């Protein structure tokens, strides 16, 4: 049961045990062994306390933030706090997400492909719709609670199902949730904004499944921004008095920025006007103001992790659900495209990995290997020390652990290194499919595009934001001006190593070489479409149900769950029953995923051990003695005991007379 963390204690024990024997005389060997037993007990407790020290895991998931929105990537708007975070982190240069918004978020939280949940489509959910994480699919929060006794918190945007209570965050593994369920709310009024119908008079802000109780007070003070609320609640959770001090925590911080509708922020107006100039567009000025607020909020969260003493034992990941929205002021330079496209401007996002558990020699470094957002689930479980405890048959995710990539020098030969990432398959015939893959040291990207599946219907812009010599930009170059960048029969093939901006479609400019590359791409994609859970998007999950219309509740009501559990399962059953017969055969496993709740594997014994470890660690926290101080006290006590024993032994010899007998024994007179 001993591990590498406690090697120094067992080495010390070995030395002390043999010193006890050397110091011993006559029957004192027995006393020394008894003393060694107590040393073993003390050191064993120390080892248990160390084993209980699992890292806190904090993921900050930004919304619609662009690659060039950070000054550490050359952005126009200063982000000093996020720059400081970058300086203490590893940058993943090839971190890919799958699709956008709701489908993307489910993959972050489950490690399971959206195309294996029937939601592999570039379309988020809106109110009245029944889409959500399938009931048979566990989340990372479920796993961390089950296997490692983590306290789990979610703050900000959910957007992964709300039609009935079983889809809400508190039912999907989170002990606490604070934020909104839908895709967008006003930053000041906290009212829901529908992507199709616009502004509403219905609130969407919740705390642990209850309507936010301070809604009137917050709305009355029009200077309070929802980002301030997320900051304050996160700090409260970091210092949660109800959490055992030795219990690790997992925080999923899905911050609202940089998603519209933006509000003007008075205290940032002058600064942004100075940064952007008098001629800047209003959209870009609003974007600047909200980005500055974001930087302040992220800085406050990091500062609290440090001030509270949690930083040294925290893994912090900072990334985004998809790329920036060019139409509303974001910039993904040098990548092509915007939110809701299959180009790298949407699918390749900033990802920083920091916190005190990352060795300082890896600070301000980067990893060039491919990394999928699916990989976070097994990676976090390995950091928590429980990945190997989960049987292969219970691993309901598609990602792979990238622990070795993060915690060792990057190598071309490490076990889980990726040579490709299938981004999505929208149709079994592969007329909608995309993959990034490596060949002979070059990274390529193949896209077969079906506009209905692979293109967000509200996305109006394709191209590149191009900064000028002073890093100012208001110009978006449209792809129509770049003939080589357009599709050929709705297909693209790009050399991302030499054409990071995806400006030259190899299918048009290098057809001979592109032919073999396309064949390789399709060979990589094909097996994924044969997975038992694969299915084209289940359109019924996006059907609006009239009974969910918040207008039925009257003005000022909350956008809230509108189905009972029975009604939800009835609608899902009807949806699967409506699938055409040929496709219904393929949908049988997916049907079971939706209609059967997840049954957790038996971890009762494991959790009993963890609880015992936590109890020991708590005892040490109460005493307030660090591990090294405890070790010093133990060793000092042993040495003192041996000194006293030897002193007593020498003194008692004055009362002894040794009389030899005919035998080898010694008689005391």
XYZ file of C-alpha atoms in Angstrom:
669
model
C 0.000 0.000 0.000
C 3.007 2.309 0.191
C 3.540 4.799 -2.584
C 6.346 7.027 -3.833
C 5.161 10.000 -1.792
C 6.084 8.281 1.456
C 9.436 6.773 0.466
C 11.382 9.247 2.608
C 9.452 8.184 5.691
C 10.150 4.494 5.171
C 13.859 5.143 4.583
C 13.955 7.077 7.827
C 12.117 4.264 9.582
C 14.632 1.680 8.341
C 17.559 3.713 9.669
C 15.900 4.396 13.004
C 14.911 0.774 13.500
C 18.480 -0.432 13.046
C 19.825 2.360 15.246
C 17.450 1.174 17.962
C 18.930 -2.315 17.717
C 22.468 -0.962 17.887
C 21.637 1.098 20.970
C 19.872 -1.815 22.650
C 21.441 -4.071 25.304
C 20.325 -7.466 26.560
C 16.457 -7.549 26.524
C 16.246 -3.956 25.296
C 15.861 -5.319 21.768
C 12.272 -6.058 22.718
C 11.755 -2.458 23.846
C 13.308 -1.149 20.621
C 10.954 -3.235 18.550
C 7.955 -1.959 20.496
C 9.235 1.566 19.897
C 9.556 0.780 16.187
C 5.935 -0.346 16.142
C 4.790 3.052 17.386
C 7.008 4.733 14.802
C 5.389 2.620 12.087
C 1.937 3.644 13.308
C 2.850 7.325 13.323
C 4.445 7.215 9.892
C 1.569 5.192 8.461
C -0.797 7.935 9.593
C 1.470 10.449 7.908
C 1.354 8.441 4.699
C -2.442 8.282 4.767
C -2.617 12.035 5.188
C -0.426 12.467 2.122
C -2.494 10.040 0.054
C -5.616 12.062 0.860
C -4.140 15.178 -0.755
C -5.901 15.116 -4.121
C -5.657 18.294 -6.204
C -8.476 20.773 -6.464
C -9.574 21.059 -10.095
C -10.799 24.384 -11.459
C -11.881 24.778 -15.085
C -12.658 28.264 -16.369
C -14.635 27.837 -19.585
C -15.025 31.104 -21.453
C -17.844 31.721 -23.917
C -17.058 32.789 -27.510
C -13.604 34.205 -26.761
C -11.196 34.563 -29.676
C -7.567 33.484 -30.077
C -6.444 37.098 -30.607
C -8.504 38.481 -27.698
C -5.543 38.092 -25.320
C -2.592 40.418 -25.203
C -0.309 37.407 -24.612
C -1.340 36.336 -28.147
C -0.761 39.825 -29.537
C -4.283 41.148 -29.015
C -5.106 44.840 -29.097
C -6.820 44.933 -25.694
C -4.592 44.466 -22.618
C -5.366 41.437 -20.448
C -2.719 41.669 -17.675
C -4.297 39.126 -15.323
C -4.732 36.529 -18.030
C -1.203 37.298 -19.214
C 0.045 36.582 -15.693
C -1.906 33.329 -15.714
C -0.262 32.434 -19.029
C 3.163 33.066 -17.468
C 2.400 30.421 -14.825
C 0.866 27.915 -17.234
C 1.400 25.559 -20.135
C -0.166 26.757 -23.395
C -1.732 24.049 -25.561
C -1.241 25.294 -29.116
C -3.407 22.632 -30.792
C -6.382 22.376 -28.441
C -9.483 21.480 -30.463
C -13.131 21.683 -29.455
C -16.000 19.922 -31.187
C -18.727 22.100 -32.714
C -19.974 24.998 -30.527
C -22.099 26.016 -27.534
C -24.338 23.218 -26.177
C -22.789 20.303 -28.115
C -19.297 21.546 -27.281
C -20.055 21.958 -23.587
C -21.470 18.458 -23.249
C -18.200 17.079 -24.620
C -16.120 19.067 -22.138
C -18.216 17.752 -19.275
C -18.627 14.115 -20.359
C -15.617 13.285 -22.532
C -18.115 11.688 -24.941
C -18.508 12.720 -28.573
C -21.627 14.741 -29.377
C -22.099 12.453 -32.378
C -22.417 9.563 -29.892
C -25.136 11.487 -28.055
C -27.223 12.266 -31.134
C -26.317 15.959 -30.979
C -23.440 16.205 -33.483
C -24.696 19.384 -35.076
C -23.631 23.045 -35.097
C -26.728 24.132 -33.204
C -27.258 24.936 -29.500
C -30.498 24.501 -27.587
C -33.068 27.177 -26.822
C -35.958 27.375 -24.401
C -38.860 24.909 -24.838
C -36.479 22.258 -26.263
C -35.839 18.895 -24.607
C -32.191 18.420 -25.588
C -29.661 17.744 -22.839
C -27.003 15.316 -21.670
C -28.515 11.794 -21.988
C -29.662 10.300 -18.708
C -27.344 7.318 -19.110
C -24.254 9.467 -19.628
C -22.251 10.397 -16.492
C -20.412 13.698 -16.219
C -16.962 14.451 -14.867
C -18.645 15.792 -11.725
C -20.353 12.403 -11.258
C -17.034 10.589 -11.549
C -15.114 12.866 -9.176
C -17.828 12.645 -6.506
C -18.134 8.892 -6.850
C -14.487 7.903 -6.971
C -12.650 10.575 -5.002
C -15.164 12.350 -2.728
C -14.829 15.729 -4.464
C -17.092 18.636 -3.567
C -18.453 19.909 -6.882
C -19.529 23.398 -7.919
C -20.787 24.925 -11.180
C -21.000 28.675 -11.775
C -22.265 30.612 -14.788
C -23.805 29.209 -17.946
C -25.272 25.694 -18.085
C -26.883 25.310 -21.560
C -26.858 21.494 -21.403
C -30.524 20.753 -20.832
C -33.299 22.085 -18.609
C -36.640 20.636 -19.782
C -36.984 18.578 -16.601
C -35.189 18.587 -13.261
C -33.101 15.524 -14.112
C -31.229 17.520 -16.781
C -30.165 20.296 -14.415
C -26.632 20.618 -12.996
C -27.651 19.611 -9.464
C -28.895 16.321 -10.927
C -25.779 15.818 -13.053
C -23.175 15.560 -10.315
C -22.889 19.101 -8.973
C -23.450 19.802 -5.287
C -24.020 23.487 -6.034
C -24.994 25.527 -9.081
C -25.232 29.287 -9.463
C -26.097 30.825 -12.823
C -28.456 30.474 -15.777
C -29.798 27.525 -17.755
C -30.221 28.955 -21.266
C -27.851 30.255 -23.918
C -27.916 33.963 -23.087
C -29.154 36.399 -20.457
C -28.774 40.133 -20.113
C -25.748 40.986 -17.955
C -27.711 43.602 -16.002
C -31.370 42.515 -15.926
C -30.639 38.746 -15.879
C -33.492 38.249 -18.358
C -33.349 35.544 -21.001
C -32.601 36.513 -24.599
C -33.854 34.067 -27.209
C -31.643 33.587 -30.270
C -34.691 33.613 -32.546
C -37.208 35.880 -30.813
C -34.863 38.277 -29.022
C -35.504 40.000 -25.677
C -37.971 38.482 -23.231
C -39.472 39.563 -19.930
C -38.490 36.332 -18.198
C -35.634 35.857 -15.775
C -33.146 33.030 -15.994
C -30.907 32.949 -12.922
C -30.820 30.121 -10.376
C -29.122 28.870 -7.264
C -29.369 25.161 -6.479
C -32.586 24.708 -8.486
C -34.299 27.683 -6.847
C -34.968 31.059 -8.511
C -32.289 33.563 -7.528
C -33.637 35.126 -4.340
C -31.828 38.480 -4.713
C -33.110 39.149 -8.210
C -35.015 42.343 -7.305
C -32.097 43.821 -5.386
C -29.593 43.070 -8.162
C -31.788 44.353 -10.963
C -32.552 47.550 -9.029
C -28.827 48.331 -8.937
C -28.034 48.729 -12.639
C -24.312 48.920 -11.852
C -24.177 45.249 -10.860
C -22.980 43.057 -13.710
C -23.591 39.307 -13.739
C -19.821 38.825 -14.033
C -19.532 40.410 -10.589
C -22.019 37.860 -9.284
C -20.007 34.945 -10.686
C -16.809 36.346 -9.178
C -18.319 36.760 -5.719
C -19.994 33.342 -5.706
C -16.796 31.630 -6.864
C -14.845 33.257 -4.046
C -17.558 32.147 -1.633
C -17.293 28.579 -2.897
C -13.485 28.601 -2.629
C -13.921 29.422 1.063
C -16.969 27.196 1.606
C -17.149 26.710 5.393
C -19.408 23.686 4.953
C -16.718 21.805 3.042
C -14.301 19.618 4.984
C -10.917 21.433 4.858
C -9.260 18.258 3.596
C -11.900 17.561 0.930
C -10.808 18.455 -2.617
C -13.128 20.480 -4.820
C -13.972 20.616 -8.506
C -15.205 23.915 -9.918
C -16.678 24.289 -13.385
C -16.674 28.053 -13.952
C -18.532 28.655 -17.223
C -18.244 32.440 -17.357
C -20.723 34.395 -19.463
C -18.288 36.507 -21.461
C -17.622 36.963 -24.314
C -21.212 36.152 -25.344
C -23.751 38.764 -26.388
C -25.833 40.707 -25.435
C -23.089 43.004 -24.177
C -23.849 45.867 -21.827
C -21.911 49.099 -21.761
C -19.698 49.222 -18.655
C -19.279 52.780 -17.492
C -16.019 52.389 -15.582
C -14.322 50.884 -18.659
C -15.573 53.329 -21.299
C -12.742 55.867 -21.159
C -10.050 53.190 -21.105
C -11.491 51.467 -24.183
C -11.919 54.718 -26.050
C -8.231 55.383 -25.475
C -7.294 51.895 -26.626
C -9.465 51.816 -29.734
C -9.636 55.461 -30.764
C -12.495 57.820 -31.546
C -13.269 56.135 -34.854
C -13.779 52.676 -33.408
C -17.062 50.848 -33.856
C -19.547 50.655 -30.995
C -19.526 46.849 -31.184
C -15.777 46.729 -30.690
C -15.917 49.239 -27.805
C -18.504 47.106 -25.989
C -16.348 44.064 -26.624
C -13.338 45.857 -25.139
C -15.238 46.885 -22.007
C -16.466 43.363 -21.351
C -13.058 41.840 -22.029
C -11.471 44.170 -19.453
C -14.103 43.100 -16.909
C -13.386 39.467 -17.749
C -9.702 39.995 -17.067
C -10.545 41.546 -13.686
C -12.802 38.625 -12.743
C -10.288 35.963 -13.758
C -7.586 37.812 -11.836
C -9.754 37.941 -8.701
C -10.436 34.196 -8.859
C -6.760 33.318 -9.236
C -5.840 35.714 -6.439
C -8.384 34.110 -4.093
C -7.084 30.629 -4.852
C -3.660 31.859 -3.785
C -4.758 33.933 -0.787
C -6.885 31.084 0.584
C -3.951 28.683 0.560
C -5.476 26.455 -2.135
C -3.202 27.358 -5.034
C -0.369 24.922 -4.350
C -2.796 22.002 -4.541
C -4.905 23.251 -7.464
C -4.966 22.380 -11.156
C -6.340 25.340 -13.124
C -7.478 25.029 -16.743
C -8.570 28.045 -18.774
C -10.167 27.557 -22.198
C -13.321 28.241 -24.254
C -16.305 26.376 -25.682
C -15.583 27.733 -29.189
C -13.878 30.608 -30.962
C -14.740 34.286 -31.008
C -17.745 35.769 -32.769
C -16.312 38.179 -35.337
C -19.679 39.826 -35.945
C -19.782 41.067 -32.339
C -16.174 42.196 -31.965
C -14.145 39.034 -31.390
C -10.966 38.201 -33.275
C -9.476 34.782 -34.031
C -6.402 36.016 -35.910
C -4.452 34.326 -37.458
C -7.108 31.621 -37.779
C -9.919 31.619 -40.296
C -13.580 31.814 -39.466
C -15.821 32.673 -36.604
C -18.060 31.002 -34.052
C -20.210 28.325 -35.666
C -17.886 27.231 -38.480
C -15.651 24.194 -38.977
C -12.571 26.384 -39.512
C -9.892 26.784 -36.857
C -11.213 30.196 -35.823
C -14.021 28.258 -34.149
C -12.552 24.837 -33.386
C -9.029 25.752 -32.177
C -9.223 27.558 -28.861
C -6.837 28.947 -26.294
C -6.105 26.469 -23.499
C -3.893 27.169 -20.480
C -2.983 24.580 -17.838
C -1.642 26.023 -14.594
C -2.027 26.018 -10.848
C 0.377 24.920 -8.160
C 0.394 21.262 -9.233
C 2.137 22.171 -12.493
C 5.938 22.130 -11.944
C 7.470 25.598 -12.093
C 9.900 24.504 -14.811
C 6.867 24.088 -17.110
C 5.580 27.621 -16.510
C 5.403 29.790 -19.612
C 5.977 26.795 -21.882
C 3.790 25.251 -24.539
C 2.841 21.839 -25.880
C 2.526 21.349 -29.622
C 0.721 17.994 -29.510
C -2.919 17.544 -30.520
C -5.347 17.837 -27.606
C -9.116 17.293 -27.756
C -11.654 18.799 -25.377
C -12.787 15.180 -24.913
C -9.467 14.500 -23.190
C -10.180 16.602 -20.109
C -12.401 13.996 -18.432
C -9.811 11.173 -18.249
C -6.978 13.670 -17.722
C -8.656 15.167 -14.659
C -9.439 11.693 -13.323
C -5.764 10.774 -13.594
C -4.753 13.955 -11.763
C -7.259 12.935 -9.073
C -5.532 9.556 -8.852
C -8.615 7.482 -9.684
C -8.420 6.781 -13.425
C -6.955 3.315 -12.901
C -9.723 2.502 -10.404
C -12.381 2.731 -13.119
C -12.826 -0.487 -15.084
C -12.574 -0.329 -18.865
C -16.221 -1.328 -19.281
C -17.289 1.585 -17.047
C -15.317 4.236 -18.947
C -18.129 5.996 -20.760
C -15.943 8.566 -22.498
C -14.055 8.861 -25.787
C -11.121 11.052 -24.758
C -7.715 9.891 -23.627
C -5.695 11.041 -20.618
C -3.038 13.619 -21.452
C -1.508 13.584 -17.973
C 1.881 12.509 -19.303
C 1.889 15.299 -21.884
C 1.303 17.891 -19.164
C 3.500 16.532 -16.386
C 6.557 15.450 -18.376
C 8.644 16.920 -21.134
C 6.745 16.665 -24.401
C 7.753 13.599 -26.358
C 6.809 12.157 -29.729
C 6.618 8.729 -28.155
C 4.454 9.114 -25.049
C 1.723 6.501 -24.841
C -1.397 8.587 -25.476
C -0.007 11.013 -28.047
C -2.643 11.729 -30.690
C -1.977 11.649 -34.421
C -5.524 12.740 -35.286
C -8.756 14.143 -33.862
C -12.083 13.464 -35.539
C -13.999 16.692 -34.929
C -17.469 15.501 -35.924
C -19.392 13.197 -38.233
C -22.786 14.593 -39.178
C -23.870 11.802 -41.533
C -22.956 8.142 -41.859
C -22.092 8.549 -45.559
C -19.372 11.041 -44.496
C -20.769 13.918 -46.560
C -20.575 15.751 -43.247
C -17.297 14.900 -41.511
C -14.100 16.590 -40.351
C -10.728 15.559 -38.968
C -7.319 17.034 -38.173
C -4.444 14.600 -38.651
C -0.674 14.427 -38.819
C 1.286 12.971 -41.708
C 5.087 13.049 -41.913
C 5.308 15.889 -39.408
C 2.684 18.059 -41.126
C -0.773 18.802 -39.704
C -3.727 18.650 -42.102
C -7.428 19.325 -41.820
C -10.155 17.760 -43.940
C -13.734 19.072 -43.973
C -16.721 17.660 -45.841
C -19.409 20.230 -45.179
C -23.165 19.890 -45.031
C -24.385 23.415 -44.389
C -27.405 22.291 -42.376
C -25.208 20.341 -39.936
C -21.798 22.006 -40.016
C -22.703 25.654 -40.341
C -24.504 27.603 -37.608
C -27.517 29.158 -39.288
C -26.952 32.510 -37.558
C -23.325 32.730 -38.706
C -23.160 35.448 -41.362
C -19.394 35.963 -41.700
C -16.528 33.854 -42.956
C -13.001 35.139 -43.303
C -10.221 36.643 -41.241
C -9.955 39.657 -38.983
C -6.789 41.422 -40.088
C -5.074 43.837 -37.670
C -3.157 46.797 -39.104
C 0.389 47.826 -38.154
C -0.887 49.265 -34.849
C -2.926 46.131 -34.111
C -6.186 47.985 -34.748
C -8.793 46.292 -36.878
C -12.299 46.823 -38.068
C -11.887 44.983 -41.363
C -12.956 41.423 -42.037
C -11.625 39.984 -45.287
C -14.330 37.838 -46.872
C -13.422 34.514 -48.440
C -14.943 35.626 -51.717
C -11.791 37.651 -52.310
C -9.606 34.575 -51.895
C -10.525 32.162 -54.697
C -8.180 29.391 -53.512
C -9.825 29.303 -50.091
C -13.293 28.317 -51.276
C -14.641 24.762 -51.235
C -14.553 22.171 -53.969
C -17.757 20.128 -53.976
C -18.343 21.252 -50.365
C -14.955 19.908 -49.285
C -11.770 21.461 -47.956
C -8.264 20.170 -47.278
C -5.734 22.441 -45.588
C -2.067 22.183 -44.656
C -2.300 23.746 -41.187
C 1.460 23.638 -40.616
C 2.251 25.876 -43.584
C -1.148 27.531 -44.003
C -2.370 28.240 -40.489
C -5.005 30.651 -41.832
C -6.642 28.019 -44.076
C -6.343 30.179 -47.198
C -5.378 27.494 -49.736
C -7.680 24.543 -50.308
C -5.329 21.763 -51.445
C -8.176 20.070 -53.295
C -8.026 23.057 -55.673
C -4.352 24.007 -55.713
C -2.599 20.629 -55.332
C -5.072 18.006 -56.505
C -2.586 15.156 -57.005
C -1.179 15.289 -53.484
C -4.597 16.074 -52.016
C -6.068 12.863 -53.397
C -4.001 10.594 -51.159
C -4.436 12.931 -48.174
C -8.211 12.873 -48.581
C -8.138 9.078 -48.788
C -6.167 8.962 -45.521
C -8.584 11.370 -43.842
C -11.607 9.270 -44.808
C -9.844 6.101 -43.627
C -9.361 7.722 -40.215
C -12.947 8.951 -39.998
C -14.693 5.798 -41.208
C -14.376 3.579 -38.093
C -15.849 6.316 -35.872
C -19.090 6.171 -37.867
C -19.350 2.440 -37.053
C -19.487 3.014 -33.285
C -22.617 1.501 -31.766
C -23.718 4.881 -30.381
C -23.165 6.824 -33.601
C -26.211 8.483 -35.098
C -26.911 11.551 -37.166
C -28.401 14.447 -35.154
C -31.713 13.629 -33.452
C -33.802 16.514 -34.734
C -36.584 15.970 -32.199
C -34.231 17.204 -29.446
C -34.452 20.692 -30.998
C -38.245 20.747 -31.420
C -39.858 23.514 -29.374
C -42.564 22.212 -27.056
C -45.481 24.646 -26.639
C -45.929 23.747 -22.973
C -42.451 25.124 -22.316
C -43.236 28.636 -23.517
C -42.320 30.940 -20.586
C -45.027 33.377 -21.718
C -47.540 30.937 -20.243
C -46.162 31.850 -16.808
C -46.668 35.590 -17.282
C -44.218 38.487 -17.347
C -41.485 38.430 -14.740
C -41.553 34.643 -14.398
C -38.450 32.465 -14.596
C -37.575 30.302 -17.601
C -37.861 26.998 -15.779
C -38.230 23.225 -16.319
C -41.614 22.448 -17.835
C -41.819 18.640 -17.905
C -42.167 15.966 -15.259
C -39.835 12.996 -15.471
C -42.597 10.845 -16.974
C -43.440 13.496 -19.573
C -39.785 13.896 -20.512
C -39.266 10.182 -21.077
C -42.518 10.000 -23.025
C -41.369 12.744 -25.408
C -37.962 11.124 -25.858
C -39.603 7.763 -26.537
C -41.900 9.357 -29.105
C -38.885 10.976 -30.722
C -37.048 7.686 -31.119
C -40.227 5.998 -32.343
C -40.464 8.583 -35.118
C -37.055 7.623 -36.556
C -37.295 5.848 -39.884
C -37.016 2.074 -39.686
C -33.542 1.777 -41.258
C -32.089 4.339 -38.882
C -33.978 2.940 -35.896
C -31.755 -0.153 -35.994
C -28.688 2.045 -35.643
C -30.356 4.065 -32.879
C -31.061 1.209 -30.459
C -27.984 1.770 -28.282
C -28.443 5.527 -28.327
C -32.087 5.011 -27.376
C -30.952 3.036 -24.340
C -28.520 5.832 -23.409
C -31.416 8.304 -23.266
C -34.039 6.108 -21.637
C -31.954 4.400 -18.944
C -30.404 6.343 -16.091
C -26.738 5.812 -15.364
C -26.034 3.124 -12.774
C -22.776 4.015 -10.999
C -20.256 1.206 -10.486
C -19.705 0.114 -6.893
C -17.166 2.380 -5.257
C -18.453 2.105 -1.669
C -15.313 0.401 -0.322
C -13.066 2.835 -2.172
C -14.955 5.790 -0.746
C -14.706 4.365 2.767
C -10.926 4.321 2.370
C -10.959 7.869 1.021
C -13.108 9.058 3.924
C -10.631 7.482 6.351
C -7.748 9.205 4.594
C -9.570 12.539 4.705
C -10.212 12.082 8.438
C -6.498 11.591 9.057
C -5.641 14.600 6.912
C -8.205 16.676 8.806
C -6.601 15.687 12.106
C -3.298 17.009 10.864
C -4.965 20.227 9.739
C -6.447 20.693 13.195
C -3.089 20.187 14.840
C -1.673 22.646 12.363
C 1.595 20.788 11.923
C 3.026 20.333 8.457
C 4.304 16.998 7.299
C 7.933 17.994 7.639
C 7.432 19.385 11.135
C 5.611 16.204 12.131
C 8.521 14.157 10.824
C 11.015 16.214 12.809
C 8.986 15.747 15.992
C 8.786 11.993 15.465
C 12.516 11.613 14.870
C 13.346 13.903 17.799
C 11.094 11.856 20.087
C 12.743 8.604 19.045
C 16.259 9.935 19.564
C 15.304 11.319 22.982
C 13.717 8.004 23.991
C 16.828 6.094 22.987
C 19.064 8.520 24.895
C 16.954 8.157 28.051
C 16.854 4.392 27.702
C 20.654 4.158 27.405
C 21.177 6.555 30.308
C 18.857 4.492 32.521
C 20.580 1.277 31.464
C 24.060 2.557 32.380
C 22.896 3.886 35.733
C 21.198 0.605 36.683
C 24.438 -1.331 36.150
C 25.748 -0.036 39.493
C 23.153 -2.286 41.224
C 24.035 -5.380 39.204
C 26.625 -8.115 40.014
C 27.221 -10.625 37.281
C 28.047 -14.164 38.564
C 29.225 -16.682 35.984
C 27.653 -20.109 36.242
C 28.425 -23.371 34.619
C 25.908 -22.604 31.907
C 25.916 -19.791 29.329
C 23.227 -17.905 31.191
C 23.678 -14.790 33.288
C 22.242 -14.653 36.823
C 21.257 -11.306 38.414
C 21.907 -11.084 42.203
